[in-house]
Short mmCIF file of C-alpha atoms and ligand atoms in Angstrom, two decimals:
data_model
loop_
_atom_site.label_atom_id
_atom_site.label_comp_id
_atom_site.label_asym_id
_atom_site.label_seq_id
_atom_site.Cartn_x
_atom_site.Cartn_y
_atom_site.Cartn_z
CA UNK A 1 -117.93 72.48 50.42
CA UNK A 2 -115.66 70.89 52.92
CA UNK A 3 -113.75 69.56 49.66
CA UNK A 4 -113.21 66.11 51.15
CA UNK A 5 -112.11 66.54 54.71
CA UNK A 6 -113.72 66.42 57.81
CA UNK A 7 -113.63 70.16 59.01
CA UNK A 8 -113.17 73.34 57.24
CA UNK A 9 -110.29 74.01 59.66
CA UNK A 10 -108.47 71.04 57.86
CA UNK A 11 -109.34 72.27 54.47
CA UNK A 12 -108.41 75.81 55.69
CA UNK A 13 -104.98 73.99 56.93
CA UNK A 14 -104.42 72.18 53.70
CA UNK A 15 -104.80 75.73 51.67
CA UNK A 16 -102.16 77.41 53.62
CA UNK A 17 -99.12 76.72 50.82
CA UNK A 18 -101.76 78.69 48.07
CA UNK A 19 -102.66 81.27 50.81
CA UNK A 20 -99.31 82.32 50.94
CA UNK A 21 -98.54 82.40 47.20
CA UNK A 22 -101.39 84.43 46.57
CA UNK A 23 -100.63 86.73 49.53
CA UNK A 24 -97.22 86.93 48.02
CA UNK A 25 -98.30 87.19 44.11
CA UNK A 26 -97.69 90.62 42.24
CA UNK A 27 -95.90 92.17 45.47
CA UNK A 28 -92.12 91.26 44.86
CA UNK A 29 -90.61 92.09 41.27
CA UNK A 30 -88.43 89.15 40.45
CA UNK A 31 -85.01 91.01 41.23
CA UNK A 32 -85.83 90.78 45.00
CA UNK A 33 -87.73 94.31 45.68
CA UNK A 34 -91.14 94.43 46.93
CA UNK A 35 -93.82 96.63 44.77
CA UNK A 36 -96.58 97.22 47.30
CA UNK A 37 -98.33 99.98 45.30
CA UNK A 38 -101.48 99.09 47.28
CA UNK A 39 -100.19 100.28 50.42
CA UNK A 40 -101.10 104.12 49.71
CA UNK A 41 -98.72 105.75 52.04
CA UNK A 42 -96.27 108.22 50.09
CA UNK A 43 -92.70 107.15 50.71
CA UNK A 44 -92.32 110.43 52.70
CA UNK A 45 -94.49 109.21 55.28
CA UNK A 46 -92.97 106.02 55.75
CA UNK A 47 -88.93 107.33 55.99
CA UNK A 48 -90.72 109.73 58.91
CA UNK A 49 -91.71 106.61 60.87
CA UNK A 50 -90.12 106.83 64.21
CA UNK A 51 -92.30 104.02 66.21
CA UNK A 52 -94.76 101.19 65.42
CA UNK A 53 -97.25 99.77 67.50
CA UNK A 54 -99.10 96.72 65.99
CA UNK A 55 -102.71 96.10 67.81
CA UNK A 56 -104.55 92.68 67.43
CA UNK A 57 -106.53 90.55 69.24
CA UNK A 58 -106.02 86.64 69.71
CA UNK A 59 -104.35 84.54 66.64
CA UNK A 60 -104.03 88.30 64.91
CA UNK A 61 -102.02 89.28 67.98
CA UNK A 62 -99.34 86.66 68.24
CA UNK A 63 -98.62 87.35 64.30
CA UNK A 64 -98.03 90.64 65.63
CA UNK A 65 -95.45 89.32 68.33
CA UNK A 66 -93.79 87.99 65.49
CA UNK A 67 -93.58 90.43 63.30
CA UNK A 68 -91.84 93.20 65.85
CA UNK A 69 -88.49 90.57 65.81
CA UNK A 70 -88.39 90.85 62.15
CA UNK A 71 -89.68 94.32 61.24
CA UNK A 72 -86.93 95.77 64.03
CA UNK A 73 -83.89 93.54 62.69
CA UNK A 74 -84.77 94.54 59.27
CA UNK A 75 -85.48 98.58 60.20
CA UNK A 76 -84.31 99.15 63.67
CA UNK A 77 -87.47 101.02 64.01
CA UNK A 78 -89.16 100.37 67.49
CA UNK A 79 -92.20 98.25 67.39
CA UNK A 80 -94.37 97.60 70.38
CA UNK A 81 -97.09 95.13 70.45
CA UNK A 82 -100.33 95.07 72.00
CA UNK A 83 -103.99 93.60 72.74
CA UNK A 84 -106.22 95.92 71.17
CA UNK A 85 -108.43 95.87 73.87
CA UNK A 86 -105.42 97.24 76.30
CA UNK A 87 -103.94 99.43 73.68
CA UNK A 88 -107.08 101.72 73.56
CA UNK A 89 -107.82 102.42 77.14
CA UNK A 90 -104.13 103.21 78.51
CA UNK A 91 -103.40 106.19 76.50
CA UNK A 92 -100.40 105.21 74.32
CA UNK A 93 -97.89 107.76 72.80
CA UNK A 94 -98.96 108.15 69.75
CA UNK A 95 -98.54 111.36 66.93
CA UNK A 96 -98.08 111.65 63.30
CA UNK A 97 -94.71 109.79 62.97
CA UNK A 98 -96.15 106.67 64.64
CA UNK A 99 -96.84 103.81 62.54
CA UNK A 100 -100.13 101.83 63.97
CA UNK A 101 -100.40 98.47 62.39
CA UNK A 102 -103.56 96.91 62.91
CA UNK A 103 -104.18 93.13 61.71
CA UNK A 104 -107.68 91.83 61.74
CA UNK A 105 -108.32 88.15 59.64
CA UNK A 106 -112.56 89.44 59.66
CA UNK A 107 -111.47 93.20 59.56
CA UNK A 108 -114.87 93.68 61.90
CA UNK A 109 -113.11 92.89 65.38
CA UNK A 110 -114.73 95.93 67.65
CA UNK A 111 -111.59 95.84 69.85
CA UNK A 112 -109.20 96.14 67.04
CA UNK A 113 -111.49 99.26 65.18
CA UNK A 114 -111.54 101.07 68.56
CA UNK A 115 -107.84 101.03 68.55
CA UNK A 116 -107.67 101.96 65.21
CA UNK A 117 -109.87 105.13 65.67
CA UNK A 118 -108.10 105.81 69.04
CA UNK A 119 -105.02 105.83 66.90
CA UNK A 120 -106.11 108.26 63.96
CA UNK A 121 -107.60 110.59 66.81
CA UNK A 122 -104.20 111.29 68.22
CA UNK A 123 -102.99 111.62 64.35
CA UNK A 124 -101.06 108.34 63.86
CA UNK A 125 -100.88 106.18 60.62
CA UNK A 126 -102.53 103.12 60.38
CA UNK A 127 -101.82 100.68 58.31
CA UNK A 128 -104.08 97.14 57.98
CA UNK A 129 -103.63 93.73 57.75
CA UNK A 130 -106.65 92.38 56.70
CA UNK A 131 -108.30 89.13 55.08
CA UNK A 132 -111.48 90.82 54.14
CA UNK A 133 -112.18 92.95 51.14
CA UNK A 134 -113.64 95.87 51.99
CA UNK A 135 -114.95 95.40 55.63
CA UNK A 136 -115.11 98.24 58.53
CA UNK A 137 -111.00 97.92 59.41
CA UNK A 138 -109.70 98.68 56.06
CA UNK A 139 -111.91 101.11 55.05
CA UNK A 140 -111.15 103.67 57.83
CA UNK A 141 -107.53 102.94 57.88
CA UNK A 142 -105.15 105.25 56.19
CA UNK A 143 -103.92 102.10 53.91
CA UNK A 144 -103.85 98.34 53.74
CA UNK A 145 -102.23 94.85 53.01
CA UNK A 146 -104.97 92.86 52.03
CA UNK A 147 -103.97 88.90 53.50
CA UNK A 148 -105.18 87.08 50.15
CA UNK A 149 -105.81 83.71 52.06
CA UNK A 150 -109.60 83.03 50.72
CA UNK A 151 -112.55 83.06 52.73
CA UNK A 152 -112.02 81.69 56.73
CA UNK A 153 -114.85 79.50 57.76
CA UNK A 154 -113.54 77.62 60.81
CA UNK A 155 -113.31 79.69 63.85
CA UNK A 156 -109.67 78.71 64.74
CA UNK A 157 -107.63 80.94 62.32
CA UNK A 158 -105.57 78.88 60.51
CA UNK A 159 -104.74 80.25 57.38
CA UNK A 160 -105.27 83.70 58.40
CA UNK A 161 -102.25 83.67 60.69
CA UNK A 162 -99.88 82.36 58.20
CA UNK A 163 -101.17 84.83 55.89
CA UNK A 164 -100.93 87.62 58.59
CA UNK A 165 -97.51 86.22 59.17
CA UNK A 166 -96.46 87.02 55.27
CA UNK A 167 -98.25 90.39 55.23
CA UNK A 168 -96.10 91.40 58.47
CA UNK A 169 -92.71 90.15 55.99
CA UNK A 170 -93.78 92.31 53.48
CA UNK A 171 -94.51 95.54 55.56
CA UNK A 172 -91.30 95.47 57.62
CA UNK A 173 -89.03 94.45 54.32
CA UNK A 174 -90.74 97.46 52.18
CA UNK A 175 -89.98 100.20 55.21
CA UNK A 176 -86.35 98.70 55.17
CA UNK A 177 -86.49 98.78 51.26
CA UNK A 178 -87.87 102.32 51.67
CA UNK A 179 -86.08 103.24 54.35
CA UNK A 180 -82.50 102.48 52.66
CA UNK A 181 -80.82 100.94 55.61
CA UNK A 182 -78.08 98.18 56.42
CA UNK A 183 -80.17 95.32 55.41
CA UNK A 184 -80.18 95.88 51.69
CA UNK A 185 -78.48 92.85 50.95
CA UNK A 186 -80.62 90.38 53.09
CA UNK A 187 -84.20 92.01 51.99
CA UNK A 188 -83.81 90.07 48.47
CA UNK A 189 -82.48 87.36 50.42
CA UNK A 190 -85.73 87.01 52.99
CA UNK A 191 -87.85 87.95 49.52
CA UNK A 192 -86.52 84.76 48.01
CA UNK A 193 -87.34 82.62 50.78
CA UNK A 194 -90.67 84.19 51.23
CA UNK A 195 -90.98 82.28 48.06
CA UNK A 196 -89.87 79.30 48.93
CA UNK A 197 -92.83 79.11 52.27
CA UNK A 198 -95.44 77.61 50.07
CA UNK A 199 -93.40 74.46 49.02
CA UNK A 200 -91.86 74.45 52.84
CA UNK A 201 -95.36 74.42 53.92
CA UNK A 202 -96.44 71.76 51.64
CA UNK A 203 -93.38 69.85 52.72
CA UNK A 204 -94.90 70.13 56.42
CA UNK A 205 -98.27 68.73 55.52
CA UNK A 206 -96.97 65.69 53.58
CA UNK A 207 -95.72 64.46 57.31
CA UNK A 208 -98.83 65.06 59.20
CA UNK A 209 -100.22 61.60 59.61
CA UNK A 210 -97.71 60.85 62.62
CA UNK A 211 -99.01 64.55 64.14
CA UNK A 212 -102.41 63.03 64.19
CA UNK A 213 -101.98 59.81 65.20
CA UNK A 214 -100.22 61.55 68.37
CA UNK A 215 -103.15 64.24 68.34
CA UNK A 216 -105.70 60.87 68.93
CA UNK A 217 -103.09 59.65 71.43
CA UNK A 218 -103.41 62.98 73.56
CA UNK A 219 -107.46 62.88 73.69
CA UNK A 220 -107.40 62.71 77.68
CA UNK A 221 -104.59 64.92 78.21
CA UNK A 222 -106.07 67.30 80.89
CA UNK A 223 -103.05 70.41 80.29
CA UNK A 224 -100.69 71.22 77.76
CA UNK A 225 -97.35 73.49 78.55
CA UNK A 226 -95.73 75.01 74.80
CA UNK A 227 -92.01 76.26 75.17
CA UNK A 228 -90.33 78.58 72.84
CA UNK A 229 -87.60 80.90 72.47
CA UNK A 230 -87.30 84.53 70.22
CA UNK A 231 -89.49 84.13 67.36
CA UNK A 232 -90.57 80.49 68.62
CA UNK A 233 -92.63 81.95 72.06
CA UNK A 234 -95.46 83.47 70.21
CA UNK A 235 -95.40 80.10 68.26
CA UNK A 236 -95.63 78.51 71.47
CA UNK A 237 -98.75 81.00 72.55
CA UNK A 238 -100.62 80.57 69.78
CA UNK A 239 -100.33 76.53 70.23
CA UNK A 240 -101.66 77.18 73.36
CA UNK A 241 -104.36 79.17 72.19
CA UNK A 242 -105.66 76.34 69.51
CA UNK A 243 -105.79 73.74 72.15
CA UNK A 244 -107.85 76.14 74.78
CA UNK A 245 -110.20 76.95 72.03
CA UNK A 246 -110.05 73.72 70.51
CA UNK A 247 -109.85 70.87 72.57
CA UNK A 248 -111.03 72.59 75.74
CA UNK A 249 -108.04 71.73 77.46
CA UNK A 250 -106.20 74.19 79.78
CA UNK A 251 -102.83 75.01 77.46
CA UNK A 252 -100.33 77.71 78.46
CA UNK A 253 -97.76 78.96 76.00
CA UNK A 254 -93.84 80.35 77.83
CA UNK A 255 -91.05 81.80 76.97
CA UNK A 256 -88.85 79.00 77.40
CA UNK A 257 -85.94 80.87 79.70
CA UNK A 258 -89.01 81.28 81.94
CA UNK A 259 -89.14 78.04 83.05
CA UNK A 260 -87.37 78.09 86.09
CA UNK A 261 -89.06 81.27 86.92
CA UNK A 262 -91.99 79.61 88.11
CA UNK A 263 -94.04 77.11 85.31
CA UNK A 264 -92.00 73.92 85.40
CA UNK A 265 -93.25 73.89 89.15
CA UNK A 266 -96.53 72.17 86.89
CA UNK A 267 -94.73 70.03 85.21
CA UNK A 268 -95.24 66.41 86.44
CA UNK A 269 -95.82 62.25 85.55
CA UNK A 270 -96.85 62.84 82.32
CA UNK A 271 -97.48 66.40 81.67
CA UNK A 272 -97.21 67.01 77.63
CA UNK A 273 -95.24 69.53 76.75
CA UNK A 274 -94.42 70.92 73.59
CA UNK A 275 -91.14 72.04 72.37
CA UNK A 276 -90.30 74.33 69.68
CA UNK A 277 -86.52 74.62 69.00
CA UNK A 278 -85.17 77.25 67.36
CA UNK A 279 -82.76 76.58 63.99
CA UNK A 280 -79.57 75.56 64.73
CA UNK A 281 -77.98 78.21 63.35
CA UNK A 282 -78.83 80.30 66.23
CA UNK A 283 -76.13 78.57 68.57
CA UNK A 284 -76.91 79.71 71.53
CA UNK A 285 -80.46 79.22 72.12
CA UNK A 286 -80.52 75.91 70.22
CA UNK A 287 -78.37 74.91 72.93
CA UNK A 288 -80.53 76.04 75.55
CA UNK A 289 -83.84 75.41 74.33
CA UNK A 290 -82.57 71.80 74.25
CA UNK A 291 -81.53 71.62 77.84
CA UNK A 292 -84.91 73.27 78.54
CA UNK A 293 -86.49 69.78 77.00
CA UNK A 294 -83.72 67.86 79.17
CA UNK A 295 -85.01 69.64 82.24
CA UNK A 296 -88.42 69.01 81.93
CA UNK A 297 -87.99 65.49 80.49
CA UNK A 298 -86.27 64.62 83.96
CA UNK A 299 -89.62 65.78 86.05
CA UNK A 300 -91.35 63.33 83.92
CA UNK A 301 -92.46 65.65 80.71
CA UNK A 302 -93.96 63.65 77.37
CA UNK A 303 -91.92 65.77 75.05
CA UNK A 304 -93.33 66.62 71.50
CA UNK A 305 -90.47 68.79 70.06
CA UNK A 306 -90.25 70.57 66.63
CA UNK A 307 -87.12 70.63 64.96
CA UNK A 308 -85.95 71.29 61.92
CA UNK A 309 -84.58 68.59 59.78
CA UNK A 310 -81.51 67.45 60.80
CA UNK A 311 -81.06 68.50 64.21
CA UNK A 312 -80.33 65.15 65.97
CA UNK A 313 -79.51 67.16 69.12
CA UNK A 314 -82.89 66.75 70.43
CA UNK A 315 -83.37 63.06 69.84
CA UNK A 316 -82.30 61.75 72.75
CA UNK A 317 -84.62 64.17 74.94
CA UNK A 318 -88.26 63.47 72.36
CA UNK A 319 -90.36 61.30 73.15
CA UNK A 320 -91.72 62.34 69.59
CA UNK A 321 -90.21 64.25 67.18
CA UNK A 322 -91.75 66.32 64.88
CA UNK A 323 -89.53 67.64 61.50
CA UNK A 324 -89.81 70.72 59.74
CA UNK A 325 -87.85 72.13 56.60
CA UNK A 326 -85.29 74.86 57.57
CA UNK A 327 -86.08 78.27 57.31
CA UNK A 328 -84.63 81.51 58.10
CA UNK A 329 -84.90 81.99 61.67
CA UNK A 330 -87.70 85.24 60.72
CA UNK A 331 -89.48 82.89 59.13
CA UNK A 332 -89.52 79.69 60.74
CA UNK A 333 -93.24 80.51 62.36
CA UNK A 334 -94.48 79.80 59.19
CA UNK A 335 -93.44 76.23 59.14
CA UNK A 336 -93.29 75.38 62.94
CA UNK A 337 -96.85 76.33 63.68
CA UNK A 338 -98.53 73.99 61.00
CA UNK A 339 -98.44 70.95 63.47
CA UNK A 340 -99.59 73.02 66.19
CA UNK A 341 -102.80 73.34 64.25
CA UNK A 342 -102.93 69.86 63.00
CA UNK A 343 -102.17 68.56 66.83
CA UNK A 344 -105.08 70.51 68.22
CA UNK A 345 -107.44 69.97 65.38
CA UNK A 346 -107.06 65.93 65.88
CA UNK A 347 -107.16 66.43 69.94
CA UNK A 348 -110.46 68.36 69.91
CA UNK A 349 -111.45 65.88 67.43
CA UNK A 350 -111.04 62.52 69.27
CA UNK A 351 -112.29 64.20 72.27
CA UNK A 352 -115.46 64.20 70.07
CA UNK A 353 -115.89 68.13 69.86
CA UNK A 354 -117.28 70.57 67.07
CA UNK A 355 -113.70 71.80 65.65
CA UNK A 356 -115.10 74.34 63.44
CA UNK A 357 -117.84 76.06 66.05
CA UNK A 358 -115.85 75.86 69.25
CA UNK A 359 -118.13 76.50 72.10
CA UNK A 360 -118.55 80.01 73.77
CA UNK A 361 -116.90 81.34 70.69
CA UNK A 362 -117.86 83.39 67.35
CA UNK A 363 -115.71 83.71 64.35
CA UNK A 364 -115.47 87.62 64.47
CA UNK A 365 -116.31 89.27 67.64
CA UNK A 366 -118.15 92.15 67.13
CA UNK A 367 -118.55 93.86 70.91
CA UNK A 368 -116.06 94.86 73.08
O1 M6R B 1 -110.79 88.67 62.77
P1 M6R B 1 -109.66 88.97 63.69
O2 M6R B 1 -108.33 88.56 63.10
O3 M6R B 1 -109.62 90.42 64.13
O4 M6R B 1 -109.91 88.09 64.97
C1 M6R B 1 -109.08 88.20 66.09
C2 M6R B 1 -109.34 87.07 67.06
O5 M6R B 1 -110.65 87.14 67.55
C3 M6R B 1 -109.10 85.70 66.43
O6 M6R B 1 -107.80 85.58 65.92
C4 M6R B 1 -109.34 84.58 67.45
O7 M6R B 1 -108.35 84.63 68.45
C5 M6R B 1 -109.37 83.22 66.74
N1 M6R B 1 -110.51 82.46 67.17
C6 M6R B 1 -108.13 82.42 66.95
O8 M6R B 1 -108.15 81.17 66.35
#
C-alpha cells in the first residue's frame, strides 16, 4: 500500500503534483475565473467581508501564514492569523462581517472546532479548508473548500499543506473575483499559474536525489536554523516543524531580517542552516536575503539555500544549492517547501526513526 517506497510520507510527497490538480479540477473555467459553487456563501455575504481571521493548528497554520500575503494583495481585506488554540480563549473581534477561515487536513482537530464554534457564537462566517469528506469541521461550518489531496496516512502533513496552500489561492482569488477590485487583470494571471504548480512540482521531485543524499549527510546534525523572508518565513517554520517532528532534532524557523535581532547569536562551526531566497524579481529582499546567507556563512554556517533556477547570486555563499522552477512570488511555497519535506524525511530516516509514526505524536489530535 506504500506503492513502492519506503514511507507513506514519501508516497504522500510523490502525490503532491496530482493533489494539486485535483484540488484545482472543476474550480477555474478555462477563461481564468474561478467557479467555486461549492463554497455556499451568497455573493452578498462575501462583498460584506470586512476582516478575516484564519485559525489552524501546526502544518494547517503556517498555510494560513501564507495565505494572509496573498489573500490581502489580491483583496486588501485584513486577514489575521492565528493558533486555534490562542484564537479561542482571548476573545477576538469577531461579528457577522468577519470572515473565519478555518483549515483542518483531518477536519477533527479539537482546537481548530473550538475556534470554529467560538466563531459562529459571536455570529461570524466560517469558511473550511478541509481534506476530509464529511468530518466534524466541515459539517458545522457555514461552507467549505474541500483540499482534494487523497487520504493522509503519514503523520507529517505533506500533501495536505500543499493542498491547503491551493485551497487558500482559490478563496482569496474568488473574494477578489467577487469582490471586483484592482486585481482583475492578475486573478487570471495567478489562475494560470495555479495550473502550471503540478508540473513545477513534478519538476522539483525529479531533482531530489541530491536533497537526500544531503538529508543522510545531516543524520548527526544536533540543530537546524531555517531563514526566510515575506512569503518564504512560514516556509522556513514549517521546515522547522518537519525536522522537530521528524528527525527529533531541535529546528527553529526566522524571519530572516531577524537575525541580528538575537538568533545568529546560535549560529556557530557548523551550524546548518537553511536558506530560502525569495525570486529575484523581488529586488530588494533577494538582495538581502542573500547577504543574510553571507552573514551567517562568515560565523561558520553549512548553508543549504533554495533558489530558483537561475539565480547565480547565491552561489558563491552555498555550500549546497538546491533549484526550484520560478514561480510567482504568491506561489513560490508551493515549490520551495518540497525539499524541506524530502530533507527531513531522509534525516529522520538515517537517524533510524519511524518517519510515518513520529513519537509523542498522533495524526489528528483530538483533545485540547
Ligand atoms: O488535521 P489538522 O490539519 O487540523 O492538523 C493540524 C496539525 O495537528 C497538523 O498539521 C500537525 O502539525 C502535523 N503533524 C504537521 O505535520
Amino acid at each position: 500500500e506504500k506503492g513502492g517506497f519506503d514511507w507513506f510520507m514519501l508516497k504522500e510527497i510523490a502525490e503532491q503534483p496530482r493533489a494539486i490538480a485535483d484540488t484545482l479540477l472543476g474550480r477555474t473555467d478555462g477563461q481564468g475565473k474561478l467557479v467555486l459553487d461549492e463554497v455556499r456563501l451568497t455573493d452578498q455575504d462575501l462583498r460584506d467581508v470586512d476582516k478575516i481571521f484564519v485559525v489552524a493548528c501546526g502544518t494547517a497554520y503556517h498555510a494560513g501564514l501564507i495565505a494572509k500575503y496573498a489573500i490581502e494583495h489580491w483583496t486588501r481585506i485584513p486577514v489575521e492569523v492565528e493558533v486555534a488554540s490562542e484564537f479561542r480563549y482571548r476573545d477576538p473581534v469577531l461579528d457577522r462581517s468577519t470572515l473565519v477561515v478555518v483549515i483542518s487536513q483531518s477536519g477533527e482537530t479539537m482546537d481548530t472546532l473550538m475556534a470554529l464554534r467560538h466563531a459562529k457564537d459571536q455570529k461570524a462566517r466560517v469558511l473550511a479548508i478541509c481534506n476530509a469528506n464529511g468530518s466534524t469541521i466541515p459539517r458545522e461550518s457555514d461552507a467549505v473548500l474541500y483540499t482534494h489531496a487523497g487520504p493522509e496516512v503519514a503523520v507529517a502533513s505533506t500533501k495536505g499543506f500543499l493542498t491547503q496552500l491551493v485551497a487558500c489561492y482559490l478563496v482569496g482569488l474568488f473574494l477578489a473575483q467577487i469582490r471586483g477590485i484592482k486585481y482583475e487583470d492578475e486573478v487570471a494571471a495567478v489562475v494560470a499559474e495555479l495550473h502550471r504548480l503540478p508540473e513545477a512540482v513534478a519538476q522539483v521531485l525529479e531533482q531530489m536525489e541530491p536533497v537526500r543524499e544531503l538529508g543522510r549527510s545531516m543524520a548527526e546534525a544536533d540543530r537546524m536554523l531555517f531563514l526566510g523572508r515575506h512569503v518564504s518565513f512560514p516556509v522556513a517554520l514549517e521546515g522547522a516543524l518537519k525536522l522537530k517532528e521528524l528527525a527529533y532534532i531541535h529546528a527553529e524557523g526566522f524571519a530572516a531580517g531577524e537575525l541580528k535581532h538575537g538568533p545568529i547569536a546560535v549560529v556557530d562551526e557548523g551550524t546548518p542552516v537553511v536558506v530560502v531566497v525569495p525570486p529575484r524579481a523581488r529586488d530588494l529582499l533577494h538582495g538581502k536575503v542573500v547577504s543574510n546567507i553571507q552573514e551567517v556563512r562568515a560565523r561558520g554556517a553549512r548553508t543549504i539555500v533554495i533558489a530558483e533556477e537561475g539565480d547565480e547570486d547565491v552561489v558563491p555563499y552555498a555550500d549546497h544549492v538546491i533549484r526550484v522552477p520560478r514561480t510567482p512570488t504568491l506561489l513560490a511555497p508551493v515549490v520551495t517547501t518540497v525539499p524541506l519535506q524530502v530533507l527531513a524525511c531522509e534525516i529522520a530516516d538515517s537517524r533510524g526513526f519511524d518517519v510515518d509514526q513520529p513519537r509523542n505524536l498522533a495524526k489528528s489530535v483530538t483533545v485540547e
